[in-house]
Amino acid sequence: GEDVEQSLFLSVREGDSSVINCTYTDSSSTYLYWYKQEPGAGLQLLTYIFSNMDMKQDQRLTVLLNKKDKHLSLRIADTQTGDSAIYFCAEIWGTPLVFGKGTRLSVIA
Amino acid sequence: EAGVTQFPSHSVIEKGQTVTLRCDPISGHDNLYWYRRVMGKEIKFLLHFVKESKQDESGMPNNRFLAERTGGTYSTLKVQPAELEDSGVYFCASSQSRSGYTFGSGTRLTVV
């Protein structure tokens, strides 16, 4: 079946860039997503990329997709303490969404 | 536009009891999904409704779980009887398209 892998923890200093990586196995994925979960809150869709795109930029967020290597990354520029959360990578071909275990981002002031 | 609403936000029950979780999707969204995250693990799919019909229930762990969506509006997920391994956060999502999933805040279920 499909599998999505992420590293579990990332720690960065405030103001630095954060890069969260994700690999997936399903070459048929059509959409790939990044969700953010803050403590006690639900899953917030940060951004998504269609599988025929290589890159998508949205303010401080840059998503890079290497379809050949099945690798997705999320770069957060100028990371702030408010960016501390768990970030989930997810992919979809038909339904349903397949999620990774999430990367806990800690931002050190 | 109101988002996806789930309640209760937290529930603590004893093993063997019954719990019913509720999800109100965004008005007009035909697709409704239930997902679950057990501590430290992936968020896993449970089932998918299209209107009132179960489109895919391949993720339901066993027959102690029963989901309904009468009238194609809100949905309930009942766990009866609850076991310790059912503890986790249950998320509901609704969508009209694959690019537009909106998740609720989740219900944190603790079975003791």
Coordinates of N, CA and C in Angstrom, one line a residue:
Chain A
G1 N 0.8 -1.2 0.0 CA 0.0 0.0 0.0 C 0.9 1.2 0.0
E2 N 0.2 2.4 -0.1 CA 0.9 3.6 -0.1 C 1.6 3.9 1.3
D3 N 2.7 4.6 1.2 CA 3.4 4.9 2.5 C 4.0 6.3 2.3
V4 N 3.9 7.1 3.4 CA 4.5 8.4 3.4 C 5.4 8.5 4.7
E5 N 6.7 8.9 4.5 CA 7.6 8.9 5.5 C 8.1 10.4 5.8
Q6 N 8.3 10.7 7.1 CA 8.8 12.0 7.5 C 9.7 11.8 8.7
S7 N 10.7 12.7 8.8 CA 11.4 12.7 10.0 C 10.5 13.2 11.1
L8 N 10.8 12.8 12.4 CA 9.8 13.1 13.4 C 10.0 14.4 14.1
F9 N 11.3 14.9 14.1 CA 11.6 16.1 14.9 C 12.5 17.0 14.0
L10 N 12.3 18.3 14.2 CA 13.1 19.3 13.6 C 13.2 20.5 14.6
S11 N 14.4 21.0 14.9 CA 14.5 22.2 15.8 C 15.3 23.2 15.0
V12 N 14.8 24.5 15.0 CA 15.5 25.6 14.3 C 15.5 26.8 15.2
R13 N 16.4 27.7 14.9 CA 16.4 29.0 15.6 C 15.4 30.0 14.9
E14 N 14.8 30.8 15.7 CA 13.9 31.9 15.2 C 14.7 32.7 14.1
G15 N 14.0 32.9 13.0 CA 14.7 33.7 11.9 C 15.4 32.8 10.9
D16 N 15.7 31.6 11.2 CA 16.3 30.7 10.2 C 15.2 30.1 9.4
S17 N 15.7 29.4 8.3 CA 14.8 28.7 7.5 C 14.6 27.3 8.0
S18 N 13.4 26.7 7.9 CA 13.1 25.3 8.2 C 12.8 24.6 6.9
V19 N 13.3 23.4 6.9 CA 13.0 22.5 5.7 C 12.5 21.2 6.3
I20 N 11.3 20.9 5.9 CA 10.7 19.6 6.4 C 10.6 18.7 5.2
N21 N 11.1 17.5 5.3 CA 11.1 16.6 4.1 C 10.2 15.4 4.3
C22 N 9.8 14.9 3.1 CA 8.8 13.8 3.1 C 9.1 13.0 1.9
T23 N 9.0 11.7 2.0 CA 9.0 10.8 0.9 C 7.8 10.0 0.8
Y24 N 7.4 9.6 -0.4 CA 6.2 8.8 -0.6 C 6.4 7.7 -1.6
T25 N 5.5 6.7 -1.6 CA 5.8 5.6 -2.5 C 4.8 5.5 -3.7
D26 N 3.7 6.2 -3.6 CA 2.7 6.0 -4.6 C 3.0 6.9 -5.8
S27 N 3.5 6.4 -6.9 CA 3.8 7.2 -8.1 C 2.6 7.8 -8.8
S28 N 1.4 7.3 -8.4 CA 0.2 7.8 -9.0 C -0.4 9.0 -8.3
S29 N 0.3 9.4 -7.2 CA -0.3 10.6 -6.5 C -0.6 11.7 -7.4
T30 N -1.7 12.3 -7.2 CA -2.1 13.5 -8.0 C -1.9 14.8 -7.2
Y31 N -2.2 14.8 -6.0 CA -2.0 16.0 -5.1 C -1.1 15.6 -3.9
L32 N -0.3 16.5 -3.5 CA 0.5 16.3 -2.3 C 0.3 17.6 -1.4
Y33 N 0.1 17.3 -0.1 CA -0.4 18.4 0.8 C 0.6 18.5 1.9
W34 N 0.6 19.7 2.5 CA 1.2 20.0 3.8 C 0.1 20.5 4.7
Y35 N 0.0 19.8 5.9 CA -1.0 20.3 6.9 C -0.2 20.6 8.1
K36 N -0.7 21.6 8.9 CA -0.1 22.0 10.2 C -1.1 21.7 11.3
Q37 N -0.6 21.2 12.4 CA -1.4 21.0 13.6 C -0.8 21.7 14.8
E38 N -1.4 22.7 15.2 CA -1.0 23.4 16.5 C -1.6 22.7 17.7
P39 N -1.0 22.8 18.8 CA -1.5 22.1 20.0 C -3.0 22.4 20.2
G40 N -3.7 21.4 20.4 CA -5.2 21.5 20.7 C -6.0 21.9 19.5
A41 N -5.4 22.0 18.4 CA -6.2 22.5 17.2 C -6.3 21.4 16.2
G42 N -7.1 21.6 15.1 CA -7.3 20.6 14.1 C -6.2 20.7 13.1
L43 N -6.4 20.1 11.9 CA -5.4 20.1 10.9 C -5.7 21.2 9.9
Q44 N -4.7 22.1 9.8 CA -4.9 23.3 8.9 C -4.1 23.0 7.6
L45 N -4.8 23.1 6.5 CA -4.2 23.0 5.2 C -3.3 24.2 5.0
L46 N -2.0 23.9 4.8 CA -1.0 25.0 4.6 C -0.9 25.3 3.1
T47 N -0.7 24.3 2.4 CA -0.5 24.4 0.9 C -0.6 23.0 0.3
Y48 N -0.8 23.0 -1.0 CA -0.8 21.7 -1.7 C -0.1 22.0 -3.1
I49 N 0.3 20.9 -3.7 CA 0.9 21.0 -5.0 C 0.4 19.9 -5.9
F50 N 0.1 20.2 -7.1 CA -0.3 19.2 -8.0 C 0.9 18.4 -8.6
S51 N 0.7 17.2 -8.9 CA 1.9 16.3 -9.2 C 2.6 16.7 -10.5
N52 N 2.0 17.6 -11.3 CA 2.8 18.0 -12.5 C 3.5 19.3 -12.3
M53 N 3.6 19.7 -11.1 CA 4.4 20.9 -10.7 C 5.7 20.5 -10.0
D54 N 6.7 21.4 -10.1 CA 7.9 21.2 -9.4 C 8.0 22.0 -8.2
M55 N 7.4 23.2 -8.2 CA 7.6 24.1 -7.1 C 6.3 25.0 -7.0
K56 N 6.1 25.3 -5.7 CA 5.0 26.3 -5.5 C 5.4 27.2 -4.3
Q57 N 5.2 28.5 -4.5 CA 5.6 29.4 -3.5 C 4.4 30.2 -3.0
D58 N 4.3 30.3 -1.7 CA 3.2 31.1 -1.1 C 3.7 31.8 0.1
Q59 N 4.1 33.1 -0.1 CA 4.6 33.9 1.0 C 5.9 33.3 1.5
R60 N 5.9 32.9 2.8 CA 7.1 32.3 3.4 C 7.2 30.8 3.1
L61 N 6.3 30.2 2.5 CA 6.3 28.8 2.2 C 6.7 28.5 0.8
T62 N 7.6 27.5 0.7 CA 8.0 27.0 -0.6 C 7.9 25.5 -0.6
V63 N 7.2 25.0 -1.6 CA 7.1 23.5 -1.7 C 7.8 23.1 -2.9
L64 N 8.7 22.1 -2.7 CA 9.4 21.5 -3.8 C 9.0 20.1 -4.0
L65 N 8.8 19.7 -5.2 CA 8.4 18.3 -5.5 C 9.4 17.7 -6.5
N66 N 10.0 16.6 -6.1 CA 10.9 15.8 -7.0 C 10.1 14.5 -7.3
K67 N 9.4 14.5 -8.4 CA 8.5 13.3 -8.7 C 9.3 12.1 -8.9
K68 N 10.5 12.3 -9.6 CA 11.3 11.1 -9.9 C 11.8 10.4 -8.6
D69 N 12.2 11.2 -7.6 CA 12.6 10.6 -6.4 C 11.5 10.4 -5.4
K70 N 10.3 10.9 -5.7 CA 9.1 10.8 -4.8 C 9.4 11.6 -3.5
H71 N 9.9 12.8 -3.6 CA 10.4 13.5 -2.5 C 9.7 14.9 -2.5
L72 N 9.1 15.3 -1.4 CA 8.4 16.5 -1.2 C 9.1 17.3 -0.1
S73 N 9.2 18.6 -0.2 CA 9.8 19.3 0.9 C 9.0 20.6 1.1
L74 N 9.0 21.1 2.4 CA 8.3 22.3 2.7 C 9.4 23.2 3.4
R75 N 9.6 24.4 2.8 CA 10.6 25.3 3.3 C 9.8 26.5 3.9
I76 N 10.1 26.8 5.2 CA 9.5 27.9 5.8 C 10.6 29.0 6.0
A77 N 10.5 30.1 5.4 CA 11.5 31.1 5.5 C 11.2 31.9 6.8
D78 N 12.3 32.5 7.3 CA 12.2 33.3 8.5 C 11.3 32.7 9.6
T79 N 11.6 31.5 10.0 CA 10.8 30.8 10.9 C 10.5 31.6 12.2
Q80 N 9.3 31.6 12.6 CA 8.9 32.3 13.8 C 8.4 31.3 14.9
T81 N 8.3 31.8 16.2 CA 7.9 30.9 17.2 C 6.5 30.4 17.0
G82 N 5.6 31.2 16.3 CA 4.3 30.7 16.0 C 4.2 29.6 15.0
D83 N 5.4 29.3 14.4 CA 5.4 28.2 13.4 C 5.6 26.8 14.1
S84 N 5.8 26.9 15.4 CA 6.0 25.6 16.2 C 4.7 24.8 16.1
A85 N 4.8 23.6 15.6 CA 3.6 22.8 15.4 C 4.1 21.4 14.9
I86 N 3.1 20.6 14.6 CA 3.4 19.3 13.9 C 3.0 19.5 12.4
Y87 N 3.8 19.2 11.5 CA 3.6 19.3 10.1 C 3.4 17.9 9.5
F88 N 2.3 17.7 8.8 CA 2.0 16.5 8.2 C 2.1 16.6 6.7
C89 N 2.7 15.7 6.1 CA 2.8 15.5 4.6 C 1.6 14.5 4.3
A90 N 0.9 14.7 3.2 CA -0.1 13.8 2.8 C -0.2 13.7 1.3
E91 N -0.6 12.6 0.8 CA -0.7 12.4 -0.7 C -2.0 11.8 -1.0
I92 N -2.5 11.9 -2.2 CA -3.7 11.3 -2.6 C -3.7 11.0 -4.1
W93 N -4.3 9.9 -4.4 CA -4.5 9.5 -5.9 C -6.0 9.4 -6.1
G94 N -6.6 8.5 -5.5 CA -8.1 8.5 -5.5 C -8.6 9.1 -4.3
T95 N -9.0 8.4 -3.4 CA -9.2 8.7 -2.0 C -8.8 7.5 -1.2
P96 N -8.4 7.6 0.0 CA -8.4 8.8 0.8 C -7.0 9.4 0.9
L97 N -6.8 10.4 1.6 CA -5.5 11.0 1.9 C -4.7 10.0 2.7
V98 N -3.4 9.9 2.4 CA -2.5 9.1 3.1 C -1.5 10.0 3.8
F99 N -1.4 10.0 5.1 CA -0.5 10.9 5.8 C 0.7 10.2 6.3
G100 N 1.7 11.1 6.5 CA 2.9 10.7 7.3 C 2.7 10.8 8.8
K101 N 3.7 10.4 9.6 CA 3.5 10.5 11.0 C 3.6 11.9 11.6
G102 N 4.1 12.8 10.8 CA 4.2 14.2 11.2 C 5.6 14.5 11.7
T103 N 6.0 15.8 11.4 CA 7.3 16.3 11.9 C 7.0 17.4 12.9
R104 N 7.5 17.2 14.1 CA 7.3 18.2 15.2 C 8.4 19.3 15.0
L105 N 8.0 20.5 14.7 CA 8.9 21.6 14.5 C 9.0 22.4 15.8
S106 N 10.2 22.6 16.3 CA 10.4 23.4 17.5 C 11.2 24.6 17.1
V107 N 10.7 25.8 17.4 CA 11.4 27.0 17.1 C 12.0 27.6 18.4
I108 N 13.3 27.8 18.4 CA 14.0 28.3 19.6 C 14.2 29.8 19.4
A109 N 13.7 30.5 20.4 CA 13.8 32.0 20.3 C 15.3 32.5 20.6
Chain B
E1 N -18.0 31.6 6.3 CA -18.4 30.1 6.2 C -17.9 29.4 7.4
A2 N -18.9 28.7 8.1 CA -18.5 27.9 9.2 C -17.7 26.7 8.8
G3 N -16.7 26.3 9.6 CA -15.8 25.2 9.3 C -16.5 23.9 9.7
V4 N -15.6 22.9 9.7 CA -16.1 21.5 10.1 C -16.1 21.5 11.7
T5 N -17.2 21.1 12.2 CA -17.3 21.2 13.7 C -17.4 19.8 14.2
Q6 N -16.6 19.5 15.3 CA -16.6 18.2 15.9 C -16.9 18.4 17.4
F7 N -17.6 17.4 17.9 CA -17.8 17.4 19.4 C -18.1 16.0 19.9
P8 N -17.7 15.7 21.1 CA -17.1 16.6 22.0 C -15.6 16.8 21.6
S9 N -15.0 17.8 22.2 CA -13.5 18.0 21.8 C -12.7 17.0 22.6
H10 N -13.2 16.6 23.8 CA -12.5 15.6 24.6 C -13.5 14.6 25.1
S11 N -13.1 13.4 25.3 CA -14.0 12.4 25.9 C -13.1 11.4 26.6
V12 N -13.4 11.1 27.9 CA -12.7 10.1 28.7 C -13.7 9.1 29.1
I13 N -13.6 7.9 28.7 CA -14.5 6.8 29.1 C -13.8 5.6 29.6
E14 N -14.5 4.8 30.2 CA -14.0 3.5 30.7 C -14.0 2.4 29.6
K15 N -13.1 1.5 29.7 CA -13.1 0.4 28.8 C -14.5 -0.3 28.9
G16 N -15.1 -0.6 27.7 CA -16.4 -1.3 27.7 C -17.6 -0.4 27.6
Q17 N -17.3 0.9 27.8 CA -18.4 1.9 27.6 C -18.6 2.2 26.1
T18 N -19.6 3.0 25.8 CA -19.9 3.4 24.5 C -19.7 4.9 24.3
V19 N -19.1 5.3 23.2 CA -18.9 6.8 23.0 C -19.4 7.1 21.5
T20 N -20.0 8.2 21.4 CA -20.5 8.6 20.1 C -19.9 10.0 19.8
L21 N -19.2 10.0 18.6 CA -18.5 11.3 18.2 C -19.4 11.9 17.1
R22 N -19.4 13.2 17.0 CA -20.2 13.8 16.0 C -19.4 14.8 15.1
C23 N -19.8 14.8 13.9 CA -19.1 15.7 12.9 C -20.1 16.5 12.1
D24 N -20.0 17.8 12.1 CA -20.9 18.6 11.2 C -20.0 19.2 10.1
P25 N -20.2 18.7 8.9 CA -19.3 19.2 7.8 C -19.7 20.6 7.4
I26 N -18.9 21.1 6.5 CA -19.2 22.4 5.9 C -20.5 22.2 5.0
S27 N -21.4 23.1 5.2 CA -22.7 23.0 4.5 C -22.5 22.9 3.0
G28 N -23.1 21.9 2.4 CA -23.0 21.7 0.9 C -21.9 20.7 0.5
H29 N -21.0 20.4 1.5 CA -20.0 19.4 1.1 C -20.6 18.0 1.1
D30 N -20.5 17.3 0.0 CA -21.0 16.0 -0.2 C -20.1 14.9 0.5
N31 N -18.8 15.2 0.4 CA -17.8 14.2 0.9 C -17.5 14.5 2.4
L32 N -17.6 13.4 3.2 CA -17.2 13.5 4.6 C -16.3 12.3 4.9
Y33 N -15.3 12.6 5.6 CA -14.3 11.6 6.0 C -14.0 11.5 7.5
W34 N -13.7 10.4 7.9 CA -13.3 10.2 9.3 C -11.8 9.6 9.2
Y35 N -11.0 10.2 10.1 CA -9.6 9.8 10.2 C -9.3 9.6 11.7
R36 N -8.2 8.9 12.0 CA -7.9 8.7 13.4 C -6.3 8.8 13.5
R37 N -5.9 9.4 14.6 CA -4.4 9.4 14.9 C -4.2 8.8 16.3
V38 N -3.6 7.6 16.3 CA -3.3 7.0 17.5 C -1.9 7.6 17.9
M39 N -1.7 7.8 19.2 CA -0.5 8.5 19.7 C 0.8 8.2 18.9
G40 N 1.4 9.3 18.4 CA 2.7 9.2 17.7 C 2.7 8.5 16.4
K41 N 1.5 8.1 15.9 CA 1.5 7.3 14.6 C 0.9 8.2 13.5
E42 N 0.7 7.5 12.4 CA 0.1 8.3 11.3 C -1.3 8.6 11.5
I43 N -1.8 9.6 10.8 CA -3.3 9.8 10.7 C -3.8 8.8 9.7
K44 N -4.7 8.0 10.1 CA -5.2 6.9 9.3 C -6.6 7.1 8.9
F45 N -6.9 6.8 7.7 CA -8.3 6.9 7.1 C -9.1 5.8 7.8
L46 N -10.4 6.2 8.1 CA -11.4 5.3 8.6 C -12.4 5.0 7.5
L47 N -13.1 6.1 7.2 CA -14.1 5.9 6.1 C -14.5 7.2 5.4
H48 N -15.2 7.0 4.3 CA -15.6 8.1 3.5 C -17.1 8.0 3.1
F49 N -17.8 9.1 3.3 CA -19.2 9.2 2.9 C -19.3 10.1 1.7
V50 N -20.1 9.7 0.7 CA -20.6 10.7 -0.3 C -22.1 10.8 0.0
K51 N -22.4 12.0 0.4 CA -23.8 12.2 0.9 C -24.1 11.2 2.0
E52 N -25.1 10.5 1.9 CA -25.4 9.6 3.0 C -24.9 8.2 2.8
S53 N -24.2 7.9 1.7 CA -23.7 6.6 1.3 C -22.3 6.4 1.7
K54 N -22.0 5.2 2.2 CA -20.6 4.9 2.6 C -19.8 4.5 1.3
Q55 N -18.9 5.4 0.9 CA -18.2 5.2 -0.4 C -17.0 4.2 -0.2
D56 N -16.4 4.3 1.0 CA -15.2 3.5 1.3 C -15.1 3.4 2.8
E57 N -15.3 2.2 3.3 CA -15.1 2.0 4.8 C -14.0 1.0 5.1
S58 N -13.0 0.9 4.2 CA -11.9 0.0 4.3 C -11.0 0.2 5.5
G59 N -11.0 1.4 6.0 CA -10.2 1.8 7.2 C -10.8 1.5 8.5
M60 N -12.0 1.1 8.6 CA -12.7 0.9 9.9 C -12.0 -0.4 10.5
P61 N -11.5 -0.2 11.7 CA -10.7 -1.2 12.3 C -11.4 -2.5 12.6
N62 N -12.7 -2.5 13.1 CA -13.4 -3.7 13.4 C -14.9 -3.3 13.6
N63 N -15.7 -4.3 13.9 CA -17.1 -4.0 13.9 C -17.6 -3.4 15.2
R64 N -16.6 -2.9 16.1 CA -17.0 -2.1 17.2 C -17.3 -0.7 16.8
F65 N -16.9 -0.3 15.6 CA -17.0 1.0 15.1 C -18.2 1.1 14.1
L66 N -19.1 2.1 14.3 CA -20.2 2.2 13.4 C -20.4 3.7 13.1
A67 N -20.4 4.0 11.8 CA -20.5 5.3 11.3 C -21.8 5.5 10.6
E68 N -22.4 6.6 10.8 CA -23.7 6.9 10.1 C -23.7 8.4 9.6
R69 N -24.4 8.6 8.5 CA -24.6 10.0 8.1 C -26.0 10.1 7.5
T70 N -27.0 10.1 8.4 CA -28.4 10.1 8.0 C -28.7 11.4 7.3
G71 N -29.3 11.4 6.2 CA -29.7 12.6 5.5 C -28.6 13.3 4.8
G72 N -27.4 12.8 4.9 CA -26.3 13.4 4.2 C -25.8 14.7 4.8
T73 N -26.1 14.9 6.1 CA -25.6 16.1 6.7 C -24.5 15.8 7.7
Y74 N -24.9 15.8 9.0 CA -23.8 15.5 10.0 C -23.6 14.0 10.0
S75 N -22.5 13.6 10.6 CA -22.2 12.2 10.8 C -21.8 11.9 12.2
T76 N -22.1 10.6 12.6 CA -21.7 10.1 13.9 C -20.8 8.9 13.8
L77 N -19.9 8.8 14.7 CA -19.0 7.6 14.8 C -19.2 7.1 16.2
K78 N -19.7 5.9 16.3 CA -20.0 5.2 17.6 C -18.9 4.1 17.8
V79 N -18.4 4.1 19.0 CA -17.5 3.0 19.3 C -18.1 2.3 20.5
Q80 N -18.4 1.0 20.3 CA -19.1 0.2 21.3 C -18.8 -1.3 21.2
P81 N -18.2 -1.9 22.2 CA -17.7 -1.3 23.4 C -16.3 -0.8 23.2
A82 N -15.9 0.3 23.8 CA -14.6 0.9 23.6 C -13.5 0.1 24.3
E83 N -12.3 0.0 23.6 CA -11.2 -0.7 24.1 C -10.0 0.3 24.3
L84 N -9.0 -0.1 25.1 CA -7.9 0.8 25.4 C -7.2 1.3 24.1
E85 N -7.1 0.4 23.1 CA -6.4 0.8 21.9 C -7.2 1.8 21.0
D86 N -8.4 2.1 21.4 CA -9.2 3.0 20.6 C -8.9 4.5 20.9
S87 N -8.1 4.6 22.0 CA -7.7 6.0 22.3 C -6.9 6.7 21.2
G88 N -7.2 7.9 21.0 CA -6.5 8.7 20.0 C -7.3 9.9 19.6
V89 N -6.9 10.6 18.6 CA -7.6 11.8 18.1 C -8.4 11.4 16.9
Y90 N -9.7 11.6 16.9 CA -10.5 11.3 15.7 C -10.8 12.6 15.0
F91 N -10.4 12.7 13.7 CA -10.6 13.8 12.9 C -11.7 13.6 11.9
C92 N -12.4 14.6 11.6 CA -13.4 14.6 10.5 C -13.0 15.6 9.5
A93 N -13.3 15.3 8.2 CA -13.0 16.3 7.2 C -14.1 16.3 6.2
S94 N -14.3 17.4 5.5 CA -15.3 17.4 4.4 C -14.7 18.1 3.2
S95 N -15.2 17.8 2.1 CA -14.7 18.4 0.8 C -15.7 18.3 -0.3
Q96 N -15.5 19.2 -1.2 CA -16.3 19.1 -2.5 C -15.3 18.6 -3.6
S97 N -14.0 18.8 -3.4 CA -13.0 18.4 -4.4 C -11.8 17.9 -3.7
R98 N -10.9 17.3 -4.4 CA -9.6 16.8 -3.8 C -8.7 17.8 -3.3
S99 N -8.8 19.1 -3.8 CA -7.9 20.1 -3.3 C -8.5 20.9 -2.2
G100 N -9.7 20.5 -1.7 CA -10.4 21.3 -0.8 C -10.8 20.6 0.5
Y101 N -10.0 19.7 1.1 CA -10.3 19.1 2.3 C -10.2 20.1 3.4
T102 N -11.2 20.2 4.3 CA -11.2 21.0 5.5 C -11.4 20.1 6.7
F103 N -10.5 20.1 7.6 CA -10.6 19.3 8.8 C -11.2 20.0 10.0
G104 N -11.8 19.2 10.8 CA -12.2 19.8 12.1 C -11.1 19.7 13.1
S105 N -11.4 20.2 14.4 CA -10.4 20.2 15.4 C -10.1 18.9 16.0
G106 N -11.0 17.9 15.8 CA -10.7 16.6 16.3 C -11.4 16.4 17.6
T107 N -11.6 15.1 17.9 CA -12.1 14.7 19.2 C -11.0 13.8 19.8
R108 N -10.5 14.2 21.0 CA -9.5 13.4 21.7 C -10.2 12.4 22.6
L109 N -10.1 11.1 22.2 CA -10.8 10.1 23.0 C -9.7 9.3 23.8
T110 N -10.0 9.3 25.1 CA -9.2 8.5 26.0 C -10.0 7.4 26.6
V111 N -9.6 6.2 26.5 CA -10.2 5.0 27.1 C -9.3 4.5 28.2
V112 N -9.9 4.5 29.4 CA -9.1 4.1 30.6 C -9.7 2.8 31.2

